[in-house]
Tab-separated table of C-alpha atoms in Angstrom:
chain	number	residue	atom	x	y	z
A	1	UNK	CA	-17.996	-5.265	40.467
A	2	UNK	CA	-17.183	-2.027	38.684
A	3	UNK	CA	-20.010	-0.146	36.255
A	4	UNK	CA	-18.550	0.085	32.931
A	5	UNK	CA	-19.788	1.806	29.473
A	6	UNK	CA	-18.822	0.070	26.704
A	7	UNK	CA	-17.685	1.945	23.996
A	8	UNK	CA	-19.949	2.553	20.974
A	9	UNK	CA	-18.013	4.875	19.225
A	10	UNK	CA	-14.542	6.519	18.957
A	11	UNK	CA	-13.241	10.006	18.079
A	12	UNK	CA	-10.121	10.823	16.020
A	13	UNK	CA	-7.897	12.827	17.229
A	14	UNK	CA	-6.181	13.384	13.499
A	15	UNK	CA	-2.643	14.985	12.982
A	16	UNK	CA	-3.142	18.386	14.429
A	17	UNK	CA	-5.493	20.633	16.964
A	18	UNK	CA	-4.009	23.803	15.836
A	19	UNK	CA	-6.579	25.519	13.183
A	20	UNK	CA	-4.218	26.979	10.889
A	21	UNK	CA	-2.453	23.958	10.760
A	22	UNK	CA	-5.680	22.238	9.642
A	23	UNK	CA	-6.800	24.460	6.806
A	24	UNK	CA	-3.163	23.781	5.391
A	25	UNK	CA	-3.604	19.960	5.558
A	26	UNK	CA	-6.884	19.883	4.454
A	27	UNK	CA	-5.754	21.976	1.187
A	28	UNK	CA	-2.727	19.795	0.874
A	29	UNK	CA	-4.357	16.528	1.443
A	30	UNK	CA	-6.641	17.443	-0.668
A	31	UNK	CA	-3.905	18.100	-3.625
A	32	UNK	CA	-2.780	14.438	-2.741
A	33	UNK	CA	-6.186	12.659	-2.970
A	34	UNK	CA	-7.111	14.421	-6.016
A	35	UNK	CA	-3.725	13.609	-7.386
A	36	UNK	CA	-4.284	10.024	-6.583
A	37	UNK	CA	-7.287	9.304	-8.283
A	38	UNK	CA	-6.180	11.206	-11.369
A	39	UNK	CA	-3.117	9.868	-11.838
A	40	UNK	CA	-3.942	6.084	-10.834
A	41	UNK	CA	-7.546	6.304	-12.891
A	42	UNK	CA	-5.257	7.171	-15.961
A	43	UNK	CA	-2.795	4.582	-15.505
A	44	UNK	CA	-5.965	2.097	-15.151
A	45	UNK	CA	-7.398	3.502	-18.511
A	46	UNK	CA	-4.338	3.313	-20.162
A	47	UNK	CA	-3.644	-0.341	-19.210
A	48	UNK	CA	-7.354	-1.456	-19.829
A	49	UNK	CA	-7.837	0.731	-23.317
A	50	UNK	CA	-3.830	0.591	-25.011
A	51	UNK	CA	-2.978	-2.456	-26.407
A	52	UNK	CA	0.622	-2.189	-26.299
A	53	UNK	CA	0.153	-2.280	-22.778
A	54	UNK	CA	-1.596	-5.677	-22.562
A	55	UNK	CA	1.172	-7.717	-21.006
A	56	UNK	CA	1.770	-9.392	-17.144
A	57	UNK	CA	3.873	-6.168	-16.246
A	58	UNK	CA	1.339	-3.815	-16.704
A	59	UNK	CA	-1.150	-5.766	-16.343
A	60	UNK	CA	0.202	-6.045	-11.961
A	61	UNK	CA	0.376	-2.078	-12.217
A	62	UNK	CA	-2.884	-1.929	-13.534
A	63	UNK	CA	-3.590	-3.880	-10.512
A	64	UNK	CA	-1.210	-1.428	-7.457
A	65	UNK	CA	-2.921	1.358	-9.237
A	66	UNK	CA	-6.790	-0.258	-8.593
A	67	UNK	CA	-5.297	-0.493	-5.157
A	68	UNK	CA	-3.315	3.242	-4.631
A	69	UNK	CA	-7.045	4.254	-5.441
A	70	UNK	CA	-8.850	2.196	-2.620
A	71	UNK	CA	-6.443	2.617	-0.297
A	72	UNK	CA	-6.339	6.109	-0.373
A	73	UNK	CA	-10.862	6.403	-0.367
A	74	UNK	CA	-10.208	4.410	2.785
A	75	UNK	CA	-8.124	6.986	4.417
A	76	UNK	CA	-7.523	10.571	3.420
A	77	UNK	CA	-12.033	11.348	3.155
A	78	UNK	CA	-12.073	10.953	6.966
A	79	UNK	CA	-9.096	12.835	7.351
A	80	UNK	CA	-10.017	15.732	5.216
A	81	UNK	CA	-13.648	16.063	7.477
A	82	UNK	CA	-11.683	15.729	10.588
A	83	UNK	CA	-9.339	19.156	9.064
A	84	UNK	CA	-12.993	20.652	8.637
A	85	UNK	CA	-14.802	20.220	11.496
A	86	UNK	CA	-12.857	19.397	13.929
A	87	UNK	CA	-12.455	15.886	15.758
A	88	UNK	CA	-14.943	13.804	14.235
A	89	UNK	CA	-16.642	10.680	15.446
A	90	UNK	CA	-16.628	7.347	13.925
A	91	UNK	CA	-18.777	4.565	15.460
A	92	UNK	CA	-17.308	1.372	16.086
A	93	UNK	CA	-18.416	-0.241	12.985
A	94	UNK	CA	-16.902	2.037	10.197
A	95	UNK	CA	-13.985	2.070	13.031
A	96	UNK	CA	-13.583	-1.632	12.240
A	97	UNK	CA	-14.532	-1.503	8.582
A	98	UNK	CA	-11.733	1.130	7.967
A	99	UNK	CA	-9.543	-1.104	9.675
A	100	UNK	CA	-10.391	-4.353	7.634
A	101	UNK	CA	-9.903	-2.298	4.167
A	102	UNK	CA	-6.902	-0.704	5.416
A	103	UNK	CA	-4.717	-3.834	6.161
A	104	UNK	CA	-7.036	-5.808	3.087
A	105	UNK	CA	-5.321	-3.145	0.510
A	106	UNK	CA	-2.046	-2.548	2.731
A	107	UNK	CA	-1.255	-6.566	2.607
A	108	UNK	CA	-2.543	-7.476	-1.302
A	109	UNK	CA	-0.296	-4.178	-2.050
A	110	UNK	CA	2.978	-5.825	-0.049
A	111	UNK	CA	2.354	-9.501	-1.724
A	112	UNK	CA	1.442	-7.307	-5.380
A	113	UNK	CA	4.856	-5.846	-5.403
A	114	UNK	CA	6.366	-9.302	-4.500
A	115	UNK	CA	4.667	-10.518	-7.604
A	116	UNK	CA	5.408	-7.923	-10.025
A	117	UNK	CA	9.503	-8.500	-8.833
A	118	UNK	CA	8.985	-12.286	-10.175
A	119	UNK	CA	7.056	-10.734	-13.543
A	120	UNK	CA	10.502	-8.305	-13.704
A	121	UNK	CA	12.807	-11.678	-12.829
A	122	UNK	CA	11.572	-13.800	-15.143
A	123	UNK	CA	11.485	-11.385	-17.893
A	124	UNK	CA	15.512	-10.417	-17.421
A	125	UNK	CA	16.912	-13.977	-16.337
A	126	UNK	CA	14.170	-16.101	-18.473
A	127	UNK	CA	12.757	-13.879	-21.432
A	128	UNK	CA	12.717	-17.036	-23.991
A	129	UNK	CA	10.220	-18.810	-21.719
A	130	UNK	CA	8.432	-15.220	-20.435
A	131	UNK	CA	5.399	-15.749	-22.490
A	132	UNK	CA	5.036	-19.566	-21.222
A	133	UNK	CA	5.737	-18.977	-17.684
A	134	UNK	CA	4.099	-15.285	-17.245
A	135	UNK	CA	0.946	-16.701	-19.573
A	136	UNK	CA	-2.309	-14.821	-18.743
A	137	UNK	CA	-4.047	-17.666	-16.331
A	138	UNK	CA	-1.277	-17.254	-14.458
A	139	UNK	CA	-1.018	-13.773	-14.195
A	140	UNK	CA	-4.706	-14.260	-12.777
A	141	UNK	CA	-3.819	-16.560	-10.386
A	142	UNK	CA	-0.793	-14.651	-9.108
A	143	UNK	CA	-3.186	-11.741	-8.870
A	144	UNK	CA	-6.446	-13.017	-7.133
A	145	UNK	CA	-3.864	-14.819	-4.751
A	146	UNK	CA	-2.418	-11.297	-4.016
A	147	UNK	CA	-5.892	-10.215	-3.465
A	148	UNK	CA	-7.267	-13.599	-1.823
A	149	UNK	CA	-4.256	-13.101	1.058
A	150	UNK	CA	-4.782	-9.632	1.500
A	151	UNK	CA	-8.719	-10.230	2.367
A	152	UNK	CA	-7.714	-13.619	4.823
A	153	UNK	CA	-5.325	-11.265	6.905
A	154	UNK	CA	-7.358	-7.988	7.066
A	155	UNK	CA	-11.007	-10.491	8.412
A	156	UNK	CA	-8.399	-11.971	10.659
A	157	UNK	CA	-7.650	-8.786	12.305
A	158	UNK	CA	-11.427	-7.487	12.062
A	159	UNK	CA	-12.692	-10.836	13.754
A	160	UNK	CA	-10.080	-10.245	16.577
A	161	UNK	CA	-10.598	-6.708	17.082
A	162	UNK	CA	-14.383	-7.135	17.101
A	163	UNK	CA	-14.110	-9.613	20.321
A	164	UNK	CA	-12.420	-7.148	22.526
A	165	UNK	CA	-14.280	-4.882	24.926
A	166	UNK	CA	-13.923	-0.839	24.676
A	167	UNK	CA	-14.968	1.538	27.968
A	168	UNK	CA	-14.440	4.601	29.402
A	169	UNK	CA	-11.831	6.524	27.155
A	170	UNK	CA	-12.458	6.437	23.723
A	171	UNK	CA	-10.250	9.034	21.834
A	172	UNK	CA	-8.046	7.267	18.924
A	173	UNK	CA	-4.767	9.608	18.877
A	174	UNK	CA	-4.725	8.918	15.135
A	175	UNK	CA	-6.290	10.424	11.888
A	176	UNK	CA	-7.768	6.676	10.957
A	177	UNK	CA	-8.740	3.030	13.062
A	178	UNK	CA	-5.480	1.418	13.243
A	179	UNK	CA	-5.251	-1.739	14.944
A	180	UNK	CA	-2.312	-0.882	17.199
A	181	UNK	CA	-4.073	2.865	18.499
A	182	UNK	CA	-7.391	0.424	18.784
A	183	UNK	CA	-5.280	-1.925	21.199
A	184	UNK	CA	-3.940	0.669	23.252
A	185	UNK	CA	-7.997	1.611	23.935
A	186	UNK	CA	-9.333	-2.120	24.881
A	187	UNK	CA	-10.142	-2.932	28.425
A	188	UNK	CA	-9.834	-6.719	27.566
A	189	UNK	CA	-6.645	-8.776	26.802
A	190	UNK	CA	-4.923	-8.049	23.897
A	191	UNK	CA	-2.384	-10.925	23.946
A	192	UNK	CA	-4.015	-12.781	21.358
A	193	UNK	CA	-4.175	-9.778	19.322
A	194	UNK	CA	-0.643	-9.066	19.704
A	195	UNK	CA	0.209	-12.441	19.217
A	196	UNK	CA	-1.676	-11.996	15.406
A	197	UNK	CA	0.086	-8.667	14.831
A	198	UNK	CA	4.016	-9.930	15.762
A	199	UNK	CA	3.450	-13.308	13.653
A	200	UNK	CA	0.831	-12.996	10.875
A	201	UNK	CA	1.215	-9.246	10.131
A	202	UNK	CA	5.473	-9.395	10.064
A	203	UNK	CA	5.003	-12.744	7.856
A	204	UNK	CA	2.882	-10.551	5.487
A	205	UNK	CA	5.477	-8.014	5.728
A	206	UNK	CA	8.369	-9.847	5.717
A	207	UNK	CA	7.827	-12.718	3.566
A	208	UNK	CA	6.913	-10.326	0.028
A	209	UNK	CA	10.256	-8.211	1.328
A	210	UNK	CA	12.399	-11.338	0.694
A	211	UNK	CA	11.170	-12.663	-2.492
A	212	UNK	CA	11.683	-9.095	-3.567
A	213	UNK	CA	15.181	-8.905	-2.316
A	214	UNK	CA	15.827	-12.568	-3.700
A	215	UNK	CA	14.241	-12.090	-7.110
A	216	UNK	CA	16.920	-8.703	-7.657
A	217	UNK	CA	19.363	-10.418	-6.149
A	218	UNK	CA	18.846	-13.003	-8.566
A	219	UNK	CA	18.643	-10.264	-11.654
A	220	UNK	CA	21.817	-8.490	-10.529
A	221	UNK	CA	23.870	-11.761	-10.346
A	222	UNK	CA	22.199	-12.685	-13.706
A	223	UNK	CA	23.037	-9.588	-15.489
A	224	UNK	CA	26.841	-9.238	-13.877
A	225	UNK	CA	27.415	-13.256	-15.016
A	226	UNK	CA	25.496	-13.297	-18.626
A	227	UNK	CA	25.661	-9.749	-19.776
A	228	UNK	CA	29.088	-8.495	-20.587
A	229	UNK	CA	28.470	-4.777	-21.555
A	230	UNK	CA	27.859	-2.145	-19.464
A	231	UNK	CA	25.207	-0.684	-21.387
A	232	UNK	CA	23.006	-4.044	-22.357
A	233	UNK	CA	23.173	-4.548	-18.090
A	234	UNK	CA	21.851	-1.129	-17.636
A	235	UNK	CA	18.742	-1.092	-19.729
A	236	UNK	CA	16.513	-4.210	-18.303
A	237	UNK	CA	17.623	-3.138	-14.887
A	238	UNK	CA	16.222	0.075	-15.832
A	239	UNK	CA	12.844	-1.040	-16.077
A	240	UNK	CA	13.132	-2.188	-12.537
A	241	UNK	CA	13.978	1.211	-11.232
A	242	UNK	CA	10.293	2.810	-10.832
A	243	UNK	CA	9.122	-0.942	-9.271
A	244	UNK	CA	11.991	-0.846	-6.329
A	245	UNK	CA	11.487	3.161	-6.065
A	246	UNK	CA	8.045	1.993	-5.180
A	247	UNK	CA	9.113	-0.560	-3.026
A	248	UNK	CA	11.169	1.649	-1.162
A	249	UNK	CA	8.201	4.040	-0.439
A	250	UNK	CA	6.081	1.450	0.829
A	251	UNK	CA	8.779	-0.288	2.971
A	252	UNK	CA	10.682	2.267	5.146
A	253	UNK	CA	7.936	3.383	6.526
A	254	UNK	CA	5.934	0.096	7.129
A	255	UNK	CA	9.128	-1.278	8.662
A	256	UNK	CA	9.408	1.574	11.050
A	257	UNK	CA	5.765	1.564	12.007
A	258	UNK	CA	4.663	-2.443	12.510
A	259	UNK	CA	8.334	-4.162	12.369
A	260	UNK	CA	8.497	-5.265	15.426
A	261	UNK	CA	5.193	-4.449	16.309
A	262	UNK	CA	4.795	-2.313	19.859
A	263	UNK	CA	1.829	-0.909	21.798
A	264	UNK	CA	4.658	1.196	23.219
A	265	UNK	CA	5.984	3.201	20.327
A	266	UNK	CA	5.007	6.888	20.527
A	267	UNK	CA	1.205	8.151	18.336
A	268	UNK	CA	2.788	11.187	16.779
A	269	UNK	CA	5.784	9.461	14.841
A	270	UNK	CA	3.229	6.132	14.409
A	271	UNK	CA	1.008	9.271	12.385
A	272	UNK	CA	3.909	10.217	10.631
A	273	UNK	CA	5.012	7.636	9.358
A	274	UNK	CA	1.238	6.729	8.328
A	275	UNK	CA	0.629	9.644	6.451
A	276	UNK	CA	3.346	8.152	3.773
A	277	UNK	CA	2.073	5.360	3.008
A	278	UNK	CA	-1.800	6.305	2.917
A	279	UNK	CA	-1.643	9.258	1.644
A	280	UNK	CA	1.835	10.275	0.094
A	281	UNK	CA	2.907	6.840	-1.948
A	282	UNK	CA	-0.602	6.534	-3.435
A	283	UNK	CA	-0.348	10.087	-4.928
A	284	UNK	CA	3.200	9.770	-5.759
A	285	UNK	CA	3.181	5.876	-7.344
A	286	UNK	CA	1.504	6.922	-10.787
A	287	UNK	CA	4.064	9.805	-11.166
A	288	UNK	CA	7.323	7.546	-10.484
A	289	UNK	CA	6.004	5.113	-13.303
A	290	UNK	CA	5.021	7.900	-16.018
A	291	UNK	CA	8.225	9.484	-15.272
A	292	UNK	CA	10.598	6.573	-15.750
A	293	UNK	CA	8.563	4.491	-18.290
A	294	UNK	CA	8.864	5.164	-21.715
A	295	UNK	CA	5.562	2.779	-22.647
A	296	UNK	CA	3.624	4.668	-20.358
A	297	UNK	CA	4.461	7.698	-21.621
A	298	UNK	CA	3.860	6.972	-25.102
A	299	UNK	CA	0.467	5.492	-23.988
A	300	UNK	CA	-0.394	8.714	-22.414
A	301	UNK	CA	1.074	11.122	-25.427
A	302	UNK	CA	-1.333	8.744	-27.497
A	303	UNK	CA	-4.409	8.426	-25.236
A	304	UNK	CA	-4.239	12.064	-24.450
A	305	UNK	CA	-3.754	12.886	-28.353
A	306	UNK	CA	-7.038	10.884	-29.219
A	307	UNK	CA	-8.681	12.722	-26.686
């Protein structure tokens, strides 16, 4: 029988070896997480301190921002030490416990959005019965089960993860634990572990995808049916315009990287494609709603003005 080491602690490769190439990440990663956790801690501010903005909508973003803001602590901090000095090691407990907050945020984000596209449904196709139906118990609910699903699947994926055995090579070609780099590295079998990542992990993906797709395919066939001018159509789909820009952000790029999931699929375009969604969306999410919301923006004139 074969001697072998088990693994105690791994070492992230990150996005780049090349040293001018890191300074320029670090400085523009930087930008991003900085950006992030200004421009999500206002919108959490704003929805917490501005009364006009005490309603189920913005009471969900209030919620994505919470999460832009975790999600991105989780990430881009390791990532900007690894730019610094060099490849940095992680032991294989905050390996796992960056993995459990990373698919814990990533999964309560997908099933969020899901949520705030029934908030935007039944406020177009059902506004006289919005208050009742949208009241603020259930916004609760809607949001701690968000939450509640998110934290089931990540401890799933931690549990499964922790069983497996690590030796000899120990080099994660990624900036941050993900589960699928973590697989390639395991000496034991990973079937069951694949078995969680093709079913429960494209369920959490998928299923949120299709209530969104069904809940503006519902509003488009409302608004085409009910509303007879062109302009009256326009302005309530408007206000679904920064929620599916968002949606679109998150999406692409979690379809490309986990749908269907492979331990074959190349490290460099599985970083890529990571990089968008941990460290990219967060940054750009409070942007797309100040932008394209006129509440917002009058929250933030105001709340700025006071200041």
């Amino acid at each position: 029988m074969l001697n072998r080491t088990e693994v105690t602690e791994f070492i992230l490769l990150g996005l780049t070896n090349i040293q001018g190439l890191q300074y320029f990440f670090f400085i523009s990663f930087l930008l991003l997480y900085l950006t992030s956790l200004l421009g999500n801690g206002v919108i959490v501010t704003m929805v917490i301190s501005e009364p006009q903005l005490h309603t189920p909508m913005y009471f969900f973003l209030g919620n994505l921002s919470c999460l832009d803001i975790f999600y991105s602590t989780v990430i881009v901090p390791k990532m900007l030490t690894g730019f610094l000095f060099g490849h940095h090691p992680i032991s294989f407990a905050g390996c796992l416990a960056q993995l459990y907050f990373f698919h814990f945020l990533g999964s309560t984000e997908a099933v969020l959005l899901a949520t705030m596209a029934y908030d935007r449904y039944v406020a177009i196709c059902n506004p006289l019965c919005y208050t009742l139906v949208m009241s603020q118990r259930t916004c609760l609910l809607l949001a701690v089960a968000s939450w509640s699903i998110g934290f089931v699947h990540a401890m799933m994926h931690s549990i499964m993860t922790s069983q497996l055995s690590f030796c000899g090579h120990n080099q994660i070609h990624h900036f941050f634990c993900d589960i699928k780099p973590l697989l390639n590295l395991a000496c034991s079998s990973t079937s069951l572990n694949m078995i969680l990542l093709n079913v429960v992990t494209t369920s959490i993906a998928l299923g949120p995808f299709i209530l969104i797709v069904l809940s503006y395919l519902y509003i488009i066939s409302f608004l085409f049916q009910k509303v007879q001018s062109q302009e009256r159509r326009w302005k309530p789909f408007s206000t679904c315009a920064s929620h599916l820009t968002v949606v679109a952000l998150l999406y692409i790029p979690l379809f490309f990287n986990y749908t269907p999931p492979s331990l074959s699929s190349s490290s460099i375009t599985d970083m890529q494609v990571s990089v968008m969604y941990s460290a990219i969306t967060p940054a750009l999410n409070p942007l797309i709603y100040t932008l394209r919301n006129q509440e917002v923006r009058y929250a933030l004139n105001k709340t700025l003005g006071r200041k």
